Amino acid sequence: MKLNLTRRHMLLASAIAGAGIAFPRTAFAAGQDKRFVFVLQRGAADGLALVQPHGDPALRSLRERLVNEDAHPLDGFFALHPALVRTAQMFDTGEARAWHAVATGYRQRSHFDAQNVLESGNPRPYASRTGWLGRLLPLLPGAPGPLALSAAVPLTLRGDIQVGTYAPNRLPDPSEDLLNRVAMMYGEDAALGPLWDEAMRTRMLASDIGDNAGRGGQQIGELASSLMMAEGGPRVMMVETGGWDTHQGQPGRLNQQLRGLDGLLGSLRDGLGDVWNDTIVLVATEFGRTAAINGSLGTDHGTASAALLLGGALPSGAKVIADWPGLASNQLYEGRDLRPTGDLLALATGAVAEHFGIDPARALAALGSA
């Protein structure tokens, strides 16, 4: 099945330029050590709280109790949530950008359907069995197999390339005798043998994290960077985060969520060391939340949100890129949501293509094969 690329995916070379960023157009070659990490915020993160439009006169009338007056200023209009301390430092040093008022083409506000659209890159939910990143992976020559910090392979990474998964748990470690017996049992199986070998390789790479894995964002970032920096480690990784559905008591819950995200991004940057200079990290969610606060000190399912792009490979540019639609009642989508003015999937696919130097025509052809 072919996707309608002319409507959703502009030519990738102009998609990024239109968003206000242009990566160096260099081919992916031996000796380059480029990395990409996709952090998916499942549950619809509130972009109006993450990157707050303090300069919009309608903001406080819509959500006075959700506005953080101590947010970190990014420019004369936008400010970053105060829980994102390390992330704010990266903004100040030119290692982070925000894209605001972005969304996919999906508008029905169902978590599952919206996540499927964001992960598949298809305008219709459940119309594709592969993900946009999975379809781009074969165009990254020489890159080791991708890895997901997840119990199962996320749709985003599904395609023709085998994907490893790693989900830390607190169960007792199996004995070496048991592992050896299973290895012998699977060794002669053409299907299970390679899968078992890959699982053992990932287990070995993660062994130095030990029992701390999974305890908060900082530990997840340490795990991710440790896996990527190990010999033979992945160059492409996906990290799933949950808990972003803040219908009730949003200030406290979102503060905790963003502190975890900040720890993840900060420890990932620290763990990658000099490799950070050849890395980009995309943070995105399936849709945003309502512009106005609800009766439970929370927000409900919305439309547009904010996405973050971080890394030492970012060129200079504005800290926040947005065609701001405004928050006045006549400017809101369906009278309730931040109106989308940017294409989230064009940003995601364009960033990966530009970062790895993928030819735009080949990228478009891959993205159109679902």
GROMACS .gro file of C-alpha atoms in nm:
model
  370
    1MET     CA    1   0.000   0.000   0.000
    2LYS     CA    2   0.128   0.349  -0.089
    3LEU     CA    3   0.089   0.646   0.142
    4ASN     CA    4  -0.022   0.991   0.030
    5LEU     CA    5   0.322   1.143   0.064
    6THR     CA    6   0.247   1.461  -0.128
    7ARG     CA    7   0.012   1.582   0.146
    8ARG     CA    8   0.192   1.464   0.461
    9HIS     CA    9   0.560   1.435   0.377
   10MET     CA   10   0.706   1.727   0.190
   11LEU     CA   11   1.037   1.668   0.021
   12LEU     CA   12   1.259   1.593   0.314
   13ALA     CA   13   1.522   1.846   0.218
   14SER     CA   14   1.264   2.127   0.244
   15ALA     CA   15   1.074   1.981   0.539
   16ILE     CA   16   1.354   2.056   0.781
   17ALA     CA   17   1.438   2.388   0.621
   18GLY     CA   18   1.074   2.486   0.652
   19ALA     CA   19   1.087   2.400   1.021
   20GLY     CA   20   1.384   2.630   1.063
   21ILE     CA   21   1.671   2.383   1.077
   22ALA     CA   22   1.919   2.247   0.823
   23PHE     CA   23   2.165   1.969   0.898
   24PRO     CA   24   2.490   1.929   0.705
   25ARG     CA   25   2.424   1.718   0.395
   26THR     CA   26   2.695   1.454   0.442
   27ALA     CA   27   2.659   1.091   0.347
   28PHE     CA   28   2.659   0.826   0.617
   29ALA     CA   29   3.005   0.674   0.588
   30ALA     CA   30   3.239   0.444   0.773
   31GLY     CA   31   3.408   0.633   1.051
   32GLN     CA   32   3.103   0.842   1.129
   33ASP     CA   33   2.932   0.739   1.451
   34LYS     CA   34   2.592   0.899   1.425
   35ARG     CA   35   2.319   0.803   1.673
   36PHE     CA   36   1.945   0.864   1.699
   37VAL     CA   37   1.717   0.818   2.001
   38PHE     CA   38   1.339   0.849   1.986
   39VAL     CA   39   1.170   0.911   2.322
   40LEU     CA   40   0.797   0.851   2.288
   41GLN     CA   41   0.570   1.010   2.549
   42ARG     CA   42   0.269   0.777   2.558
   43GLY     CA   43  -0.045   0.937   2.701
   44ALA     CA   44  -0.047   1.281   2.535
   45ALA     CA   45   0.199   1.518   2.704
   46ASP     CA   46   0.082   1.874   2.760
   47GLY     CA   47   0.292   2.083   2.524
   48LEU     CA   48   0.143   2.406   2.661
   49ALA     CA   49   0.296   2.319   2.999
   50LEU     CA   50   0.621   2.175   2.866
   51VAL     CA   51   0.699   2.481   2.653
   52GLN     CA   52   0.473   2.755   2.790
   53PRO     CA   53   0.369   3.045   2.562
   54HIS     CA   54   0.402   3.313   2.831
   55GLY     CA   55   0.372   3.584   2.569
   56ASP     CA   56   0.022   3.479   2.463
   57PRO     CA   57  -0.230   3.703   2.645
   58ALA     CA   58  -0.491   3.426   2.657
   59LEU     CA   59  -0.269   3.173   2.841
   60ARG     CA   60  -0.348   3.277   3.198
   61SER     CA   61  -0.719   3.315   3.145
   62LEU     CA   62  -0.734   2.957   3.017
   63ARG     CA   63  -0.511   2.787   3.275
   64GLU     CA   64  -0.402   3.026   3.549
   65ARG     CA   65  -0.340   2.746   3.802
   66LEU     CA   66  -0.120   2.554   3.558
   67VAL     CA   67   0.113   2.838   3.459
   68ASN     CA   68   0.463   2.829   3.609
   69GLU     CA   69   0.583   3.184   3.657
   70ASP     CA   70   0.931   3.049   3.740
   71ALA     CA   71   0.962   2.872   3.404
   72HIS     CA   72   1.298   2.907   3.226
   73PRO     CA   73   1.276   3.179   2.955
   74LEU     CA   74   1.370   3.056   2.608
   75ASP     CA   75   1.298   3.379   2.424
   76GLY     CA   76   1.061   3.672   2.471
   77PHE     CA   77   0.753   3.452   2.420
   78PHE     CA   78   0.817   3.092   2.528
   79ALA     CA   79   0.949   2.944   2.855
   80LEU     CA   80   1.048   2.589   2.957
   81HIS     CA   81   0.883   2.410   3.249
   82PRO     CA   82   1.098   2.458   3.563
   83ALA     CA   83   1.129   2.082   3.622
   84LEU     CA   84   1.343   2.056   3.307
   85VAL     CA   85   1.664   2.185   3.466
   86ARG     CA   86   1.922   1.989   3.262
   87THR     CA   87   1.716   2.035   2.948
   88ALA     CA   88   1.715   2.413   3.004
   89GLN     CA   89   2.095   2.405   3.019
   90MET     CA   90   2.100   2.228   2.682
   91PHE     CA   91   1.872   2.496   2.537
   92ASP     CA   92   2.113   2.761   2.664
   93THR     CA   93   2.413   2.590   2.502
   94GLY     CA   94   2.243   2.537   2.166
   95GLU     CA   95   2.190   2.162   2.219
   96ALA     CA   96   1.810   2.168   2.223
   97ARG     CA   97   1.522   2.302   2.013
   98ALA     CA   98   1.146   2.297   2.057
   99TRP     CA   99   0.886   2.274   1.782
  100HIS     CA  100   0.547   2.397   1.897
  101ALA     CA  101   0.193   2.360   1.768
  102VAL     CA  102   0.287   2.036   1.587
  103ALA     CA  103   0.073   1.729   1.530
  104THR     CA  104   0.014   1.439   1.294
  105GLY     CA  105  -0.288   1.449   1.063
  106TYR     CA  106  -0.497   1.253   1.316
  107ARG     CA  107  -0.778   1.452   1.486
  108GLN     CA  108  -1.003   1.210   1.680
  109ARG     CA  109  -0.822   1.218   2.020
  110SER     CA  110  -0.797   0.841   2.082
  111HIS     CA  111  -0.465   0.748   2.245
  112PHE     CA  112  -0.433   0.414   2.068
  113ASP     CA  113  -0.529   0.540   1.724
  114ALA     CA  114  -0.313   0.850   1.755
  115GLN     CA  115  -0.009   0.651   1.869
  116ASN     CA  116  -0.058   0.414   1.578
  117VAL     CA  117  -0.059   0.704   1.331
  118LEU     CA  118   0.250   0.862   1.490
  119GLU     CA  119   0.439   0.532   1.493
  120SER     CA  120   0.337   0.400   1.152
  121GLY     CA  121   0.360   0.727   0.961
  122ASN     CA  122   0.031   0.635   0.794
  123PRO     CA  123  -0.255   0.890   0.797
  124ARG     CA  124  -0.506   0.618   0.890
  125PRO     CA  125  -0.484   0.413   1.210
  126TYR     CA  126  -0.395   0.043   1.170
  127ALA     CA  127  -0.334   0.079   0.795
  128SER     CA  128   0.032  -0.025   0.821
  129ARG     CA  129   0.219  -0.306   0.992
  130THR     CA  130   0.551  -0.125   0.977
  131GLY     CA  131   0.677   0.198   1.131
  132TRP     CA  132   0.826   0.507   0.967
  133LEU     CA  133   1.161   0.453   1.139
  134GLY     CA  134   1.157   0.081   1.062
  135ARG     CA  135   1.120   0.165   0.693
  136LEU     CA  136   1.412   0.409   0.706
  137LEU     CA  137   1.649   0.170   0.888
  138PRO     CA  138   1.760  -0.024   0.576
  139LEU     CA  139   1.892   0.305   0.435
  140LEU     CA  140   2.146   0.335   0.720
  141PRO     CA  141   2.434   0.120   0.587
  142GLY     CA  142   2.666  -0.034   0.840
  143ALA     CA  143   2.461   0.062   1.145
  144PRO     CA  144   2.422  -0.215   1.408
  145GLY     CA  145   2.073  -0.340   1.477
  146PRO     CA  146   1.836  -0.100   1.655
  147LEU     CA  147   1.719  -0.151   2.012
  148ALA     CA  148   1.400  -0.062   2.198
  149LEU     CA  149   1.386  -0.020   2.574
  150SER     CA  150   1.053  -0.196   2.576
  151ALA     CA  151   0.903  -0.537   2.645
  152ALA     CA  152   0.807  -0.571   2.278
  153VAL     CA  153   0.918  -0.412   1.952
  154PRO     CA  154   0.728  -0.081   1.913
  155LEU     CA  155   0.548  -0.025   1.585
  156THR     CA  156   0.782   0.268   1.509
  157LEU     CA  157   1.076   0.028   1.460
  158ARG     CA  158   0.899  -0.255   1.280
  159GLY     CA  159   1.019  -0.327   0.928
  160ASP     CA  160   1.274  -0.544   0.749
  161ILE     CA  161   1.551  -0.497   1.007
  162GLN     CA  162   1.558  -0.718   1.317
  163VAL     CA  163   1.509  -0.512   1.633
  164GLY     CA  164   1.632  -0.603   1.980
  165THR     CA  165   1.439  -0.522   2.297
  166TYR     CA  166   1.543  -0.483   2.656
  167ALA     CA  167   1.302  -0.442   2.947
  168PRO     CA  168   1.467  -0.434   3.291
  169ASN     CA  169   1.289  -0.628   3.563
  170ARG     CA  170   1.335  -0.703   3.932
  171LEU     CA  171   1.307  -1.080   3.908
  172PRO     CA  172   1.604  -1.288   4.028
  173ASP     CA  173   1.864  -1.348   3.759
  174PRO     CA  174   1.851  -1.696   3.603
  175SER     CA  175   2.143  -1.923   3.677
  176GLU     CA  176   2.418  -1.963   3.420
  177ASP     CA  177   2.339  -2.336   3.408
  178LEU     CA  178   1.980  -2.262   3.304
  179LEU     CA  179   2.096  -2.016   3.038
  180ASN     CA  180   2.343  -2.268   2.898
  181ARG     CA  181   2.076  -2.538   2.882
  182VAL     CA  182   1.835  -2.308   2.697
  183ALA     CA  183   2.114  -2.204   2.459
  184MET     CA  184   2.181  -2.571   2.378
  185MET     CA  185   1.811  -2.634   2.324
  186TYR     CA  186   1.769  -2.334   2.090
  187GLY     CA  187   2.107  -2.373   1.918
  188GLU     CA  188   1.981  -2.604   1.645
  189ASP     CA  189   1.665  -2.405   1.578
  190ALA     CA  190   1.698  -2.179   1.274
  191ALA     CA  191   1.433  -1.937   1.401
  192LEU     CA  192   1.489  -1.933   1.778
  193GLY     CA  193   1.868  -1.964   1.773
  194PRO     CA  194   1.945  -1.617   1.632
  195LEU     CA  195   1.681  -1.459   1.858
  196TRP     CA  196   1.837  -1.619   2.165
  197ASP     CA  197   2.185  -1.506   2.063
  198GLU     CA  198   2.062  -1.148   2.022
  199ALA     CA  199   1.891  -1.159   2.364
  200MET     CA  200   2.210  -1.281   2.531
  201ARG     CA  201   2.417  -1.012   2.358
  202THR     CA  202   2.182  -0.740   2.486
  203ARG     CA  203   2.185  -0.892   2.836
  204MET     CA  204   2.564  -0.879   2.839
  205LEU     CA  205   2.572  -0.517   2.723
  206ALA     CA  206   2.330  -0.416   3.001
  207SER     CA  207   2.487  -0.621   3.279
  208ASP     CA  208   2.676  -0.328   3.435
  209ILE     CA  209   2.352  -0.142   3.510
  210GLY     CA  210   2.236  -0.418   3.744
  211ASP     CA  211   1.940  -0.372   3.976
  212ASN     CA  212   1.923   0.006   3.927
  213ALA     CA  213   1.779  -0.026   3.577
  214GLY     CA  214   1.428   0.110   3.542
  215ARG     CA  215   1.425   0.319   3.863
  216GLY     CA  216   1.348   0.662   3.725
  217GLY     CA  217   1.448   0.865   3.427
  218GLN     CA  218   1.812   0.906   3.523
  219GLN     CA  219   1.868   0.532   3.539
  220ILE     CA  220   1.691   0.481   3.206
  221GLY     CA  221   1.919   0.741   3.048
  222GLU     CA  222   2.223   0.570   3.199
  223LEU     CA  223   2.105   0.235   3.066
  224ALA     CA  224   2.038   0.375   2.718
  225SER     CA  225   2.377   0.544   2.692
  226SER     CA  226   2.556   0.238   2.830
  227LEU     CA  227   2.398   0.018   2.565
  228MET     CA  228   2.475   0.262   2.286
  229MET     CA  229   2.836   0.312   2.394
  230ALA     CA  230   2.914  -0.059   2.428
  231GLU     CA  231   3.110  -0.228   2.150
  232GLY     CA  232   2.857  -0.343   1.893
  233GLY     CA  233   2.585  -0.136   2.062
  234PRO     CA  234   2.290   0.008   1.871
  235ARG     CA  235   2.309   0.334   1.678
  236VAL     CA  236   1.931   0.374   1.680
  237MET     CA  237   1.725   0.337   1.996
  238MET     CA  238   1.367   0.395   2.105
  239VAL     CA  239   1.265   0.465   2.465
  240GLU     CA  240   0.899   0.445   2.567
  241THR     CA  241   0.774   0.657   2.856
  242GLY     CA  242   0.421   0.650   2.997
  243GLY     CA  243   0.208   0.839   3.248
  244TRP     CA  244   0.149   1.158   3.044
  245ASP     CA  245  -0.234   1.142   3.057
  246THR     CA  246  -0.292   1.417   3.315
  247HIS     CA  247  -0.671   1.444   3.348
  248GLN     CA  248  -0.648   1.511   3.722
  249GLY     CA  249  -0.404   1.691   3.953
  250GLN     CA  250  -0.179   1.789   3.665
  251PRO     CA  251   0.068   2.024   3.842
  252GLY     CA  252   0.215   1.762   4.074
  253ARG     CA  253   0.190   1.471   3.833
  254LEU     CA  254   0.338   1.658   3.538
  255ASN     CA  255   0.618   1.797   3.752
  256GLN     CA  256   0.716   1.441   3.846
  257GLN     CA  257   0.691   1.324   3.484
  258LEU     CA  258   0.907   1.608   3.355
  259ARG     CA  259   1.166   1.558   3.628
  260GLY     CA  260   1.196   1.199   3.508
  261LEU     CA  261   1.226   1.309   3.145
  262ASP     CA  262   1.487   1.566   3.244
  263GLY     CA  263   1.689   1.301   3.425
  264LEU     CA  264   1.667   1.071   3.124
  265LEU     CA  265   1.787   1.338   2.881
  266GLY     CA  266   2.060   1.467   3.111
  267SER     CA  267   2.207   1.125   3.191
  268LEU     CA  268   2.184   1.025   2.825
  269ARG     CA  269   2.386   1.332   2.731
  270ASP     CA  270   2.643   1.262   3.003
  271GLY     CA  271   2.672   0.893   2.919
  272LEU     CA  272   2.728   0.947   2.548
  273GLY     CA  273   3.023   1.180   2.610
  274ASP     CA  274   3.185   1.295   2.286
  275VAL     CA  275   2.940   1.081   2.085
  276TRP     CA  276   2.673   1.336   2.185
  277ASN     CA  277   2.821   1.558   1.914
  278ASP     CA  278   2.696   1.308   1.654
  279THR     CA  279   2.362   1.236   1.820
  280ILE     CA  280   2.009   1.368   1.791
  281VAL     CA  281   1.725   1.286   2.029
  282LEU     CA  282   1.360   1.336   1.939
  283VAL     CA  283   1.098   1.366   2.216
  284ALA     CA  284   0.737   1.354   2.093
  285THR     CA  285   0.385   1.256   2.195
  286GLU     CA  286   0.073   1.141   2.009
  287PHE     CA  287  -0.128   1.463   2.062
  288GLY     CA  288  -0.155   1.752   2.304
  289ARG     CA  289  -0.409   1.853   2.566
  290THR     CA  290  -0.690   2.104   2.595
  291ALA     CA  291  -0.597   2.468   2.621
  292ALA     CA  292  -0.827   2.522   2.919
  293ILE     CA  293  -0.802   2.357   3.258
  294ASN     CA  294  -1.079   2.112   3.355
  295GLY     CA  295  -1.266   2.079   3.685
  296SER     CA  296  -1.014   1.829   3.825
  297LEU     CA  297  -0.710   2.057   3.796
  298GLY     CA  298  -0.606   1.873   3.484
  299THR     CA  299  -0.644   1.883   3.107
  300ASP     CA  300  -0.819   1.655   2.860
  301HIS     CA  301  -0.728   1.512   2.521
  302GLY     CA  302  -0.630   1.782   2.274
  303THR     CA  303  -0.464   1.820   1.935
  304ALA     CA  304  -0.133   2.004   1.884
  305SER     CA  305   0.157   1.974   2.128
  306ALA     CA  306   0.530   2.045   2.145
  307ALA     CA  307   0.823   1.825   2.039
  308LEU     CA  308   1.187   1.851   2.144
  309LEU     CA  309   1.497   1.784   1.936
  310LEU     CA  310   1.825   1.763   2.126
  311GLY     CA  311   2.185   1.672   2.056
  312GLY     CA  312   2.531   1.800   1.988
  313ALA     CA  313   2.466   1.773   1.614
  314LEU     CA  314   2.210   2.056   1.603
  315PRO     CA  315   2.305   2.361   1.396
  316SER     CA  316   2.250   2.709   1.535
  317GLY     CA  317   1.900   2.851   1.525
  318ALA     CA  318   1.604   2.971   1.724
  319LYS     CA  319   1.532   2.790   2.049
  320VAL     CA  320   1.161   2.755   1.970
  321ILE     CA  321   1.029   2.712   1.616
  322ALA     CA  322   0.658   2.770   1.570
  323ASP     CA  323   0.401   2.924   1.345
  324TRP     CA  324   0.209   3.025   1.656
  325PRO     CA  325  -0.170   3.003   1.603
  326GLY     CA  326  -0.273   3.184   1.923
  327LEU     CA  327  -0.487   3.079   2.221
  328ALA     CA  328  -0.781   3.318   2.185
  329SER     CA  329  -1.115   3.140   2.163
  330ASN     CA  330  -1.150   3.208   1.790
  331GLN     CA  331  -0.796   3.076   1.729
  332LEU     CA  332  -0.837   2.737   1.900
  333TYR     CA  333  -0.902   2.418   1.707
  334GLU     CA  334  -1.270   2.331   1.752
  335GLY     CA  335  -1.282   2.597   2.022
  336ARG     CA  336  -1.079   2.391   2.270
  337ASP     CA  337  -0.732   2.285   2.151
  338LEU     CA  338  -0.405   2.438   2.036
  339ARG     CA  339  -0.438   2.448   1.658
  340PRO     CA  340  -0.175   2.247   1.464
  341THR     CA  341   0.043   2.450   1.230
  342GLY     CA  342   0.338   2.209   1.191
  343ASP     CA  343   0.372   1.851   1.068
  344LEU     CA  344   0.519   1.632   1.342
  345LEU     CA  345   0.588   1.339   1.109
  346ALA     CA  346   0.769   1.564   0.860
  347LEU     CA  347   0.987   1.685   1.145
  348ALA     CA  348   1.061   1.332   1.268
  349THR     CA  349   1.132   1.170   0.933
  350GLY     CA  350   1.314   1.474   0.800
  351ALA     CA  351   1.540   1.497   1.105
  352VAL     CA  352   1.646   1.133   1.072
  353ALA     CA  353   1.702   1.159   0.697
  354GLU     CA  354   1.906   1.475   0.726
  355HIS     CA  355   2.107   1.352   1.025
  356PHE     CA  356   2.214   1.031   0.854
  357GLY     CA  357   2.252   1.190   0.510
  358ILE     CA  358   1.982   0.976   0.346
  359ASP     CA  359   1.898   1.080  -0.008
  360PRO     CA  360   1.552   1.249   0.001
  361ALA     CA  361   1.418   1.049  -0.294
  362ARG     CA  362   1.519   0.718  -0.133
  363ALA     CA  363   1.371   0.827   0.199
  364LEU     CA  364   1.042   0.919   0.037
  365ALA     CA  365   1.029   0.584  -0.142
  366ALA     CA  366   1.093   0.397   0.185
  367LEU     CA  367   0.835   0.597   0.378
  368GLY     CA  368   0.578   0.526   0.112
  369SER     CA  369   0.615   0.147   0.142
  370ALA     CA  370   0.380   0.032   0.414
   0.00000   0.00000   0.00000
